[in-house]
Short mmCIF file of C-alpha atoms and ligand atoms in Angstrom, two decimals:
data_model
loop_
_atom_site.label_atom_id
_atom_site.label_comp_id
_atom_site.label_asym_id
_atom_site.label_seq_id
_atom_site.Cartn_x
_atom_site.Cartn_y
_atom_site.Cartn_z
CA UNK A 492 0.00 0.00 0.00
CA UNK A 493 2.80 2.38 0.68
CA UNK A 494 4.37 1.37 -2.37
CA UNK A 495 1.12 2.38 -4.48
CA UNK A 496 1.75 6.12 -2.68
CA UNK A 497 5.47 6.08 -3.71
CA UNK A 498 4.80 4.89 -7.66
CA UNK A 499 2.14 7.69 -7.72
CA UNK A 500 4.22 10.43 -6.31
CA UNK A 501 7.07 8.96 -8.70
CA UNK A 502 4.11 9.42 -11.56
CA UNK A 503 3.35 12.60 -10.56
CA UNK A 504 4.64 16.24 -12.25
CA UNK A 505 2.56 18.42 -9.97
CA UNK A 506 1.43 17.41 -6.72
CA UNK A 507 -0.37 19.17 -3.56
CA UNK A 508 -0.59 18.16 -0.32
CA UNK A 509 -3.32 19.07 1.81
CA UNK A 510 -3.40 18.63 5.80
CA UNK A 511 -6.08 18.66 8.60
CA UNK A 512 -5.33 18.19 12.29
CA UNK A 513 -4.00 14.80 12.36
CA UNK A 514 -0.63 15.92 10.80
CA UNK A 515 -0.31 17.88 14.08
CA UNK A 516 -1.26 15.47 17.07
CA UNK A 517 2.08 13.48 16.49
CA UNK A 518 3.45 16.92 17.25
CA UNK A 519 0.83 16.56 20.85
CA UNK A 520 -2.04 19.14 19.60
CA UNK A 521 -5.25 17.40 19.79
CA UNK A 522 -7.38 17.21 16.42
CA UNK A 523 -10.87 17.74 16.76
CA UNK A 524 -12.45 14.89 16.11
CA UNK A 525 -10.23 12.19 17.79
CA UNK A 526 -11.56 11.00 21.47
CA UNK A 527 -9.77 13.40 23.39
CA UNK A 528 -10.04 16.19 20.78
CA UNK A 529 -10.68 19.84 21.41
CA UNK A 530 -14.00 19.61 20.58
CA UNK A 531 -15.09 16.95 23.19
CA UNK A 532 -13.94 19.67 26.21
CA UNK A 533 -15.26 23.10 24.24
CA UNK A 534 -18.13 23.95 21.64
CA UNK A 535 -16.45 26.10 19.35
CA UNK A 536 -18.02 29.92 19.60
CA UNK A 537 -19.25 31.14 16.40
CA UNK A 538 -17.75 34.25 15.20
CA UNK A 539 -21.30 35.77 15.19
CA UNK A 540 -21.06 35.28 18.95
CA UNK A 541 -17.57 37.01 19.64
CA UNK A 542 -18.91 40.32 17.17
CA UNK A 543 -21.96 40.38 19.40
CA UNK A 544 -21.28 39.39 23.51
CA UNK A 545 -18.25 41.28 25.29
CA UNK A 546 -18.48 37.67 27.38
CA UNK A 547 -17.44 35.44 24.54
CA UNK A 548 -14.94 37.35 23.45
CA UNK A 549 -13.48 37.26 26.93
CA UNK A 550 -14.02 32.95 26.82
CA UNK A 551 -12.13 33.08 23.73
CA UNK A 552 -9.41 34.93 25.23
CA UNK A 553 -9.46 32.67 28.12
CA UNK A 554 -9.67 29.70 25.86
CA UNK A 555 -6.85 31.15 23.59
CA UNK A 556 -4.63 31.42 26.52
CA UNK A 557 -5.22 27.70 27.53
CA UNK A 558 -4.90 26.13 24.31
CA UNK A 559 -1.71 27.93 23.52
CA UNK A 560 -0.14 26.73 26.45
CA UNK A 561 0.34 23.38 24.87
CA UNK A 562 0.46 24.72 20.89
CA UNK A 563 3.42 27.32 21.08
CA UNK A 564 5.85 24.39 22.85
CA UNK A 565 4.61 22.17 19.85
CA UNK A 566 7.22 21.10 16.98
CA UNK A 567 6.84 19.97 13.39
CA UNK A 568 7.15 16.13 13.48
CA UNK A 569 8.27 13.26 10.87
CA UNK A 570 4.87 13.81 8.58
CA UNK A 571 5.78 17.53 8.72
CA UNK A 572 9.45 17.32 8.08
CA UNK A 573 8.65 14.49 5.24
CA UNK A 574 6.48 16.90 2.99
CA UNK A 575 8.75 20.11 3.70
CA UNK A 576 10.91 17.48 1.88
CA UNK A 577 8.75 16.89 -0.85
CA UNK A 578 8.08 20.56 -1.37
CA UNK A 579 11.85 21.14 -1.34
CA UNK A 580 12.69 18.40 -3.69
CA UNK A 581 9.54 20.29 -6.31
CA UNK A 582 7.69 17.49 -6.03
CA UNK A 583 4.30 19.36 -3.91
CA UNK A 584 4.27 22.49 -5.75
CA UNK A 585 2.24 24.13 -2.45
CA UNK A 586 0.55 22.80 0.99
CA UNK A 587 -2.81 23.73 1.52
CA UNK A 588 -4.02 23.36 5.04
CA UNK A 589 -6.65 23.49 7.76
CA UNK A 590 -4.30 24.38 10.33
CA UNK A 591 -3.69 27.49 12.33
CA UNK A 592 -0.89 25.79 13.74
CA UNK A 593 2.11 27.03 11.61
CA UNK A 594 3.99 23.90 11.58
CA UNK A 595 4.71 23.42 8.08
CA UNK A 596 6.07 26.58 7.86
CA UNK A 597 8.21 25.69 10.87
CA UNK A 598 9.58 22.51 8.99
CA UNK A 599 11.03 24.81 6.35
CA UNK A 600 7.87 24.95 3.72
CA UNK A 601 8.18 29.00 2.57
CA UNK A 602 5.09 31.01 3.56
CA UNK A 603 4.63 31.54 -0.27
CA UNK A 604 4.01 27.81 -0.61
CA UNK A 605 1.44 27.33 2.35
CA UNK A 606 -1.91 28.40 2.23
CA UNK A 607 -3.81 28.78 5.41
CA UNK A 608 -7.50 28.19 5.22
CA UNK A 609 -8.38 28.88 8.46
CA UNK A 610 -5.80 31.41 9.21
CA UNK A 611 -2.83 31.62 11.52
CA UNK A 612 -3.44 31.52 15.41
CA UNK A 613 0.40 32.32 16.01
CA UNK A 614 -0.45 36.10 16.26
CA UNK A 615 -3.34 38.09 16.71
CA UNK A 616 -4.96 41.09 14.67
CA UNK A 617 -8.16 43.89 14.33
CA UNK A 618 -10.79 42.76 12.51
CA UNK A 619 -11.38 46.15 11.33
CA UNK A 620 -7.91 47.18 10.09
CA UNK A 621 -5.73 43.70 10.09
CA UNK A 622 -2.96 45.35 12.63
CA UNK A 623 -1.22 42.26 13.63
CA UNK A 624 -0.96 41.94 17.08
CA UNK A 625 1.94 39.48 18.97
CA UNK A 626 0.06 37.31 21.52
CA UNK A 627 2.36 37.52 24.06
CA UNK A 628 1.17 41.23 24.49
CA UNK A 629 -2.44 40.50 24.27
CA UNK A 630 -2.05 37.76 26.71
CA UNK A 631 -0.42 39.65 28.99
CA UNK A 632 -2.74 43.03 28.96
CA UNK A 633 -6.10 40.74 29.14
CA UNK A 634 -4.50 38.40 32.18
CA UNK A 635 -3.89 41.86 33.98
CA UNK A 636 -7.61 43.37 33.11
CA UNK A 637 -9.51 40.44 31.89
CA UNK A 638 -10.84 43.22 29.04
CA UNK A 639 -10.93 41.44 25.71
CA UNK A 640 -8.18 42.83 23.64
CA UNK A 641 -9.14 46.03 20.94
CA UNK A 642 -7.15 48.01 18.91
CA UNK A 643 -6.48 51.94 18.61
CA UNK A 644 -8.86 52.27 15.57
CA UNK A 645 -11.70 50.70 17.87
CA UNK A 646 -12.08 47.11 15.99
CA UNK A 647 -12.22 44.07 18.10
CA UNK A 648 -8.78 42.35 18.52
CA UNK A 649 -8.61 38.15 17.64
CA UNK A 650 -6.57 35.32 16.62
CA UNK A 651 -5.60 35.75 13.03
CA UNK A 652 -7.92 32.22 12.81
CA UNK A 653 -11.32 31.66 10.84
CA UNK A 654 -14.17 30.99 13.57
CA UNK A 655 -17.28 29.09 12.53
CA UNK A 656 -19.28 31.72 10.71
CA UNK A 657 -16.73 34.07 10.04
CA UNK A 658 -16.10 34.61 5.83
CA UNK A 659 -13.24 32.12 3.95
CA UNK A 660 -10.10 34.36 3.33
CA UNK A 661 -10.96 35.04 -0.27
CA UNK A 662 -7.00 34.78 -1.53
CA UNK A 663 -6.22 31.57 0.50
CA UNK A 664 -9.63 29.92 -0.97
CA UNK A 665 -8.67 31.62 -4.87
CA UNK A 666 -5.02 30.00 -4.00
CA UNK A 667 -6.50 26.55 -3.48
CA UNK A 668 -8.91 26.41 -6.00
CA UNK A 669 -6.22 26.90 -8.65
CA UNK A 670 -3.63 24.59 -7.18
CA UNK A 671 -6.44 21.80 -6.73
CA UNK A 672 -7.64 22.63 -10.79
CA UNK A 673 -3.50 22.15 -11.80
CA UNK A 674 -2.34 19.15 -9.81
CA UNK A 675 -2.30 15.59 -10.72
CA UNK A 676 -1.69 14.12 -7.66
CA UNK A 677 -4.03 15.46 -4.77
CA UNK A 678 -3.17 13.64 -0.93
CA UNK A 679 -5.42 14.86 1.49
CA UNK A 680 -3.46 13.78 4.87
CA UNK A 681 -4.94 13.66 8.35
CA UNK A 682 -8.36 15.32 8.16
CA UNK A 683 -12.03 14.01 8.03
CA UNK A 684 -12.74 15.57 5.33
CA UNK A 685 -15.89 17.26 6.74
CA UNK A 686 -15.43 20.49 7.61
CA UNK A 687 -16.45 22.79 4.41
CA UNK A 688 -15.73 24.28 2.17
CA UNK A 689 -12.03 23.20 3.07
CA UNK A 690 -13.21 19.61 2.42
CA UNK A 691 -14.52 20.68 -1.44
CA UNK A 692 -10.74 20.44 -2.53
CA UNK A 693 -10.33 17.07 -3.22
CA UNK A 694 -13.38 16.69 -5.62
CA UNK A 695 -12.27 19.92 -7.28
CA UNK A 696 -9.01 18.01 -8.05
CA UNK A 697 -10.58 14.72 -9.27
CA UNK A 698 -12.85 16.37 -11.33
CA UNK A 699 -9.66 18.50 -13.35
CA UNK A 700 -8.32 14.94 -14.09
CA UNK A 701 -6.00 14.57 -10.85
CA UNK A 702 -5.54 11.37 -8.83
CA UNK A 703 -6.22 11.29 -5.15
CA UNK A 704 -5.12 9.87 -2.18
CA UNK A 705 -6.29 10.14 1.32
CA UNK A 706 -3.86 9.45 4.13
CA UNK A 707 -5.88 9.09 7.29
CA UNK A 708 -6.08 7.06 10.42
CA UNK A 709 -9.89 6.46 10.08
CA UNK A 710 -12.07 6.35 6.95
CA UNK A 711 -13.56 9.84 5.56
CA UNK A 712 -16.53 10.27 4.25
CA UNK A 713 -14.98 10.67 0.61
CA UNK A 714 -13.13 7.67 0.47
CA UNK A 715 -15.13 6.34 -2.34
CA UNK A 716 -13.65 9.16 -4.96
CA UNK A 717 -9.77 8.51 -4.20
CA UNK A 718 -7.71 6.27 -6.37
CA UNK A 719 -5.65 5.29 -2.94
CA UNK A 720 -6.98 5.11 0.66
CA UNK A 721 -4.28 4.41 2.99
CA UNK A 722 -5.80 4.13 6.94
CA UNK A 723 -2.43 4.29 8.43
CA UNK A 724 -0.22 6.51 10.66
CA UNK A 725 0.62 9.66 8.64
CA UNK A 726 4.56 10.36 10.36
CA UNK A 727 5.79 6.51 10.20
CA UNK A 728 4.07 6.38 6.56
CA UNK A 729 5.54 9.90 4.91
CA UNK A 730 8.62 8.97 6.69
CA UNK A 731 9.00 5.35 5.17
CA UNK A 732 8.29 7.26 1.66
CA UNK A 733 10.44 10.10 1.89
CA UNK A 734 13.08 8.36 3.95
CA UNK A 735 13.10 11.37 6.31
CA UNK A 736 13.51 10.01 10.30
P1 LIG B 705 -10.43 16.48 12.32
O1 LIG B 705 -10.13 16.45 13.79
O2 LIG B 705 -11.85 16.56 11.89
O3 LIG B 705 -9.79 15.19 11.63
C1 LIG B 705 -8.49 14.77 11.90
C2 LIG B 705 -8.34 13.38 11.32
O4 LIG B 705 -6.98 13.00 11.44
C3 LIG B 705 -9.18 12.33 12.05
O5 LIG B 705 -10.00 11.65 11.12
C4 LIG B 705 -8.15 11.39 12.69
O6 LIG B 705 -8.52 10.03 12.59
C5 LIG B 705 -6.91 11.65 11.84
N1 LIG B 705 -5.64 11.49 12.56
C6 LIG B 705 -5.30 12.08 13.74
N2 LIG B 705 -4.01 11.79 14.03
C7 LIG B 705 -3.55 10.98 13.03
C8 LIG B 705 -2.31 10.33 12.78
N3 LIG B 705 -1.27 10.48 13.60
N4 LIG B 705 -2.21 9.57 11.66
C9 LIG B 705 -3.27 9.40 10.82
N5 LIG B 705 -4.45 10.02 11.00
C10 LIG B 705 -4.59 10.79 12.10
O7 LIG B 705 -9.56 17.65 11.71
P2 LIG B 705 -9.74 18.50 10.39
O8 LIG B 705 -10.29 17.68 9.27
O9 LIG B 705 -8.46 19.23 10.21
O10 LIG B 705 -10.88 19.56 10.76
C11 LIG B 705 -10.90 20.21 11.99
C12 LIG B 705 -10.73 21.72 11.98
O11 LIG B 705 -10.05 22.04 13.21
C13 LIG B 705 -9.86 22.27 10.90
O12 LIG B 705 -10.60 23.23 10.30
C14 LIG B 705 -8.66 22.90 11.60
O13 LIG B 705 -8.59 24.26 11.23
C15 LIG B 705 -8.96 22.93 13.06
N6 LIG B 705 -7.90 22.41 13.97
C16 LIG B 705 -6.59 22.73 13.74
C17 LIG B 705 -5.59 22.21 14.57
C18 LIG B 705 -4.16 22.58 14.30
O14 LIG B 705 -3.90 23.65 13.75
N7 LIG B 705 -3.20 21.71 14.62
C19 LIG B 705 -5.93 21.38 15.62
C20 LIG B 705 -7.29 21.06 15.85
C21 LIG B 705 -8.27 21.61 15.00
#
């Protein structure tokens, strides 16, 4: 089965990668879905929510805070480092992921050659006027006042993430489209595959003539349009086909 992932990569003149939260939790950050995952200790708060109550924008802050404790000690990890290999070798022309986790930049993938779908949650900024903001400040001023953070222009200040209900980043989601239309290898690695419209990608790339292949511990619920399904462990699997330890 591995050897099925290495001919088609070998096949391949243009291929993406695209990851979820299971290339991180070999790096410790809980996905969402896995028992365990973030999701079984918080409901995510819509971004309708934060605009609207000064009292979920403080949980979020408080939440932030938490969850950061554990995600800003994280490092990339052997399914990271492999496909910052394949990216360097020009194999994966670009990574497109669901993570706000920065990781593949981290593992030497360019910031040109990500593309964040649901943002960056490394730094904070204004939704009104996109000043970036460095969490260690923010953290620091709301510990001291417990005020949810805002900037000098008056907008409300937030991880650089996409909340439920907040709008796609229009560039990241024009980025993806045309990467997923000019591939012809697609691998979709450690997501479910449910959360849209990240999860429209693969199609869009099997319908422009691309092969796919989903790397993922448990079964997604579009297994039945990839040419490969591989229910294994991503870093011990990228690492046997890269040969990076
Ligand atoms: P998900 O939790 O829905 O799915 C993750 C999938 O990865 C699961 O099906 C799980 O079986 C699989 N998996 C976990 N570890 C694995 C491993 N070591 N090997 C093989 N498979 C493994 O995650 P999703 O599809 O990315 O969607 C959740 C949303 O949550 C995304 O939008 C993402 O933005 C956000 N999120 C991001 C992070 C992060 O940045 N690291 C963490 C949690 C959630």
């Amino acid at each position: 089965m591995i050897g099925e992932l290495s001919r088609l990569l070998g096949e391949s003149r243009r291929a993406v990668v695209f990851t979820g939260a299971g290339v991180s939790t070999e790096s410790g950050i809980p996905d969402f879905r896995s028992p365990g995952g973030i999701w079984t200790k918080y409901q995510p708060i819509d971004f309708r929510e934060f605009i609207s109550s000064e009292e979920a924008r403080r949980e979020t802050w408080r939440r932030k805070i938490a969850v950061d404790e554990a995600v800003s000690r994280a490092e990339p990890n052997r399914g990271h480092r492999a496909i910052a290999q394949l990216v360097a070798e020009g194999k994966v022309s670009s990574v497109i992921t669901q993570n706000i986790d920065g990781l593949h930049q981290r593992s030497g993938v360019s910031d040109e050659q990500v593309i964040e779908l649901h943002g960056n949650g490394t730094y904070a900024a204004c939704l009104e006027c996109a000043q970036r903001y460095e969490l260690a400040e923010m953290f620091a001023a709301f510990k001291a006042s417990e005020e949810p953070p805002a900037c000098e222009c008056g907008g409300f200040i937030k991880s650089a993430t996409i909340s439920f209900g907040q709008p796609m980043p229009l560039q990241a989601m024009r980025r993806a489209q045309a990467e997923s239309k000019s591939c012809d290898l697609f691998i979709a690695i450690g997501s479910s595959l449910v959360v849209y419209p990240a999860a429209s990608f693969p199609a869009v790339a099997k319908q422009n003539g691309s092969r796919l292949v989903i790397l993922n511990r448990e079964p997604t619920d579009l297994d039945y349009l990839a040419d490969l399904v591989l229910n294994l462990e991503i870093g011990p699997t990228l690492g046997e086909v890269t040969g990076i330890e």
